[in-house]
Short mmCIF file of N, CA and C in Angstrom, two decimals:
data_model
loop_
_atom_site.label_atom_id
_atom_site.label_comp_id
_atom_site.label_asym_id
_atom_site.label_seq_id
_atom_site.Cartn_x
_atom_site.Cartn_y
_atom_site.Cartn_z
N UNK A 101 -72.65 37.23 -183.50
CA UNK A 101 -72.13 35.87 -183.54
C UNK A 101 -73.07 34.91 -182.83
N UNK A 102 -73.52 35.27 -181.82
CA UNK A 102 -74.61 34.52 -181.09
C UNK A 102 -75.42 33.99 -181.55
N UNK A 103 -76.42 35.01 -182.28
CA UNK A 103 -77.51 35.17 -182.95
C UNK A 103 -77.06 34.31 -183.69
N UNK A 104 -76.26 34.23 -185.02
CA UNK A 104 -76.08 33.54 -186.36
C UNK A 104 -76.11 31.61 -185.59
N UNK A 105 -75.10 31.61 -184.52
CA UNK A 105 -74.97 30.55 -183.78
C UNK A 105 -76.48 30.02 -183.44
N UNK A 106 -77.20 30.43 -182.57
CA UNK A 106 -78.48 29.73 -182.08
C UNK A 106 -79.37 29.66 -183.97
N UNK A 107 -79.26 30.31 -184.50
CA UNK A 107 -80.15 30.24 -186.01
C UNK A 107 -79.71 28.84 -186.84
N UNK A 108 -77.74 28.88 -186.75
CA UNK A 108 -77.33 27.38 -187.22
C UNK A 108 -78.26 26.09 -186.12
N UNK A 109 -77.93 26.37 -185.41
CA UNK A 109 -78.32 25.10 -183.61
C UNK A 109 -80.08 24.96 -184.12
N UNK A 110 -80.47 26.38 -184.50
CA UNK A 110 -82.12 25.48 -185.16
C UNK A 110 -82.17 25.41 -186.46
N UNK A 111 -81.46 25.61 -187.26
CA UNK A 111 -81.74 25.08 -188.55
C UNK A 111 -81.35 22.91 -188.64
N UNK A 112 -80.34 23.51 -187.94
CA UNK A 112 -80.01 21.44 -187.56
C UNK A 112 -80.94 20.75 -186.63
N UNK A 113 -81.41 21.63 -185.47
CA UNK A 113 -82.54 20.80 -185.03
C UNK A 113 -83.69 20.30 -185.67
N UNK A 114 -84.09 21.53 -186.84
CA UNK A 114 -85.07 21.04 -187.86
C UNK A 114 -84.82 20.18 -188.61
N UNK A 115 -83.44 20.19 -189.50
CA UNK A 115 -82.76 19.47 -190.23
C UNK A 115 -83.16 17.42 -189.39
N UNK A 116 -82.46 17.79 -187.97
CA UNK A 116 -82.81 16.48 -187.24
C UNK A 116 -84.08 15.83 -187.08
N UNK A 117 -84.90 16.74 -186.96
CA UNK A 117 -86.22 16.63 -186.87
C UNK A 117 -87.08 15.95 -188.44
N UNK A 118 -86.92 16.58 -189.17
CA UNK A 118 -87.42 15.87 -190.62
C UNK A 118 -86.63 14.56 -190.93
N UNK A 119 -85.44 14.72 -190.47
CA UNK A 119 -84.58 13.28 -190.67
C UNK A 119 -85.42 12.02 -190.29
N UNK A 120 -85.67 12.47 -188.52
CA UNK A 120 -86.25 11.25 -187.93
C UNK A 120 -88.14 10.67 -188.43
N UNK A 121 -88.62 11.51 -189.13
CA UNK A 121 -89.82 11.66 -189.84
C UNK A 121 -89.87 10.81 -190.96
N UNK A 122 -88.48 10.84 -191.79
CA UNK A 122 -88.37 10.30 -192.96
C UNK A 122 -87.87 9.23 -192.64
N UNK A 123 -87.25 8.54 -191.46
CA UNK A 123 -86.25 7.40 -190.75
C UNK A 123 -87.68 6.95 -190.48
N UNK A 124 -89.31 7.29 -190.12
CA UNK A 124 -90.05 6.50 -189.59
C UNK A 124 -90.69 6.42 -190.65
N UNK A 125 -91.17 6.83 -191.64
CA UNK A 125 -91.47 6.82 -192.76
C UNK A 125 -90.89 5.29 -193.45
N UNK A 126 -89.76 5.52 -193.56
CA UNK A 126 -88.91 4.20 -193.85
C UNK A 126 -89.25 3.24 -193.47
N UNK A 127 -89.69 3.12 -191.97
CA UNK A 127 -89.20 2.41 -191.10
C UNK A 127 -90.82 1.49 -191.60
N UNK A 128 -91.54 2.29 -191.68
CA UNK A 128 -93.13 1.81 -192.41
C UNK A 128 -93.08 0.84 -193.55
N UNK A 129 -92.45 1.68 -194.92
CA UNK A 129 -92.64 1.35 -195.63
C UNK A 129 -91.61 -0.54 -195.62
N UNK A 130 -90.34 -0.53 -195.13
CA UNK A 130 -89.62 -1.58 -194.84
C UNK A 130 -90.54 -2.12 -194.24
N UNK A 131 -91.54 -2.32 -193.17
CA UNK A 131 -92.43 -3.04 -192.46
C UNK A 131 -93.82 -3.39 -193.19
N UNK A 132 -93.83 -2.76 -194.07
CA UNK A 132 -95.00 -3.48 -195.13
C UNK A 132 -94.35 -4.25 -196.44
N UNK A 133 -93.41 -3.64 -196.47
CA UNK A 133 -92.83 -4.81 -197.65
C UNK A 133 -92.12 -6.10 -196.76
N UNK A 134 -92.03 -5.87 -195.55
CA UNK A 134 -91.64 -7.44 -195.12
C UNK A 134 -92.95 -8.20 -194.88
N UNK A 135 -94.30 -7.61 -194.17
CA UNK A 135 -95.26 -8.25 -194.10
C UNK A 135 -95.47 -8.97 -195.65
N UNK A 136 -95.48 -8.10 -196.49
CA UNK A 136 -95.99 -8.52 -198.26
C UNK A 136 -95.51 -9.75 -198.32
N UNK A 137 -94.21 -9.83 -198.15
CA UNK A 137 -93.31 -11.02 -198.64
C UNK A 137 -93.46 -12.17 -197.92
N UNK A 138 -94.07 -11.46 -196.25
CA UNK A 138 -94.70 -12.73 -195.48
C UNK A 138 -95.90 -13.44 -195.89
N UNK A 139 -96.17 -12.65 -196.82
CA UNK A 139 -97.95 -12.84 -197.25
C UNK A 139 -99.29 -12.85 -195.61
N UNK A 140 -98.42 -11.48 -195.06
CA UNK A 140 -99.38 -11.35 -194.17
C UNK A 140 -100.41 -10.30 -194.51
N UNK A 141 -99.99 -9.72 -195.19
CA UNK A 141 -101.07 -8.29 -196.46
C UNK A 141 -101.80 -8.65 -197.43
N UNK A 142 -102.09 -9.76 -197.24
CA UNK A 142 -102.57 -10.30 -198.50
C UNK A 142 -104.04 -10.07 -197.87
N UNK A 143 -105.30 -9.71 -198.79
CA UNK A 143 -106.49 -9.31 -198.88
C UNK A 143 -107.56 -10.32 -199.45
N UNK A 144 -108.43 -11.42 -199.03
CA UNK A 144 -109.19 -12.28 -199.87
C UNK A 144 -109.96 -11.30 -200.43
N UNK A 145 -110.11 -11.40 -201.95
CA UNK A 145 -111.39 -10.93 -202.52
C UNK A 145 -111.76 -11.66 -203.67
N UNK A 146 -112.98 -11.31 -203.81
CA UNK A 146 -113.75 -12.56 -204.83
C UNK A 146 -113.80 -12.32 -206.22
N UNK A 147 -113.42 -13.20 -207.18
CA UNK A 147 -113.36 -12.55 -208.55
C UNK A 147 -114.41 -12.10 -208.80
N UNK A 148 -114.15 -11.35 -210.03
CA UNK A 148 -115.34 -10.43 -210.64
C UNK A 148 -116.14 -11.02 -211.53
N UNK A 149 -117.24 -11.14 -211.76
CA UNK A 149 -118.35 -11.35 -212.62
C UNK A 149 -118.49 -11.13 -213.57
N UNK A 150 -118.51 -11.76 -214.23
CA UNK A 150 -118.59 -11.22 -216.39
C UNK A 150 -119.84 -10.98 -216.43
#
C-alpha cells in the first residue's frame, strides 16, 4: 500500500511539474501576442529588389 501510495504522490508531482512548464509556456506565448498587438515586435526591414 505504501509503495503504490508514494508511486501515485510522484506520478502527480510529475503530472504538477509539466503543468507548470506548459503554464510558462503560455505564459510566453500570451506575452508575445500582447507585445504584437502593441506593435512592440515589429521588425524594420527593407523591401526587396526586383
Amino acid at each position: 500500500m505504501a509503495l503504490k501510495l508514494e508511486e501515485t504522490i510522484q506520478e502527480y508531482e510529475e503530472s504538477v511539474k509539466k503543468t507548470q512548464e506548459c503554464a510558462q509556456g503560455l505564459e510566453k506565448w500570451i506575452q508575445t501576442g500582447e507585445d504584437f498587438i502593441k506593435g512592440e515586435d515589429f521588425i524594420d526591414v527593407e523591401p526587396e529588389e526586383e
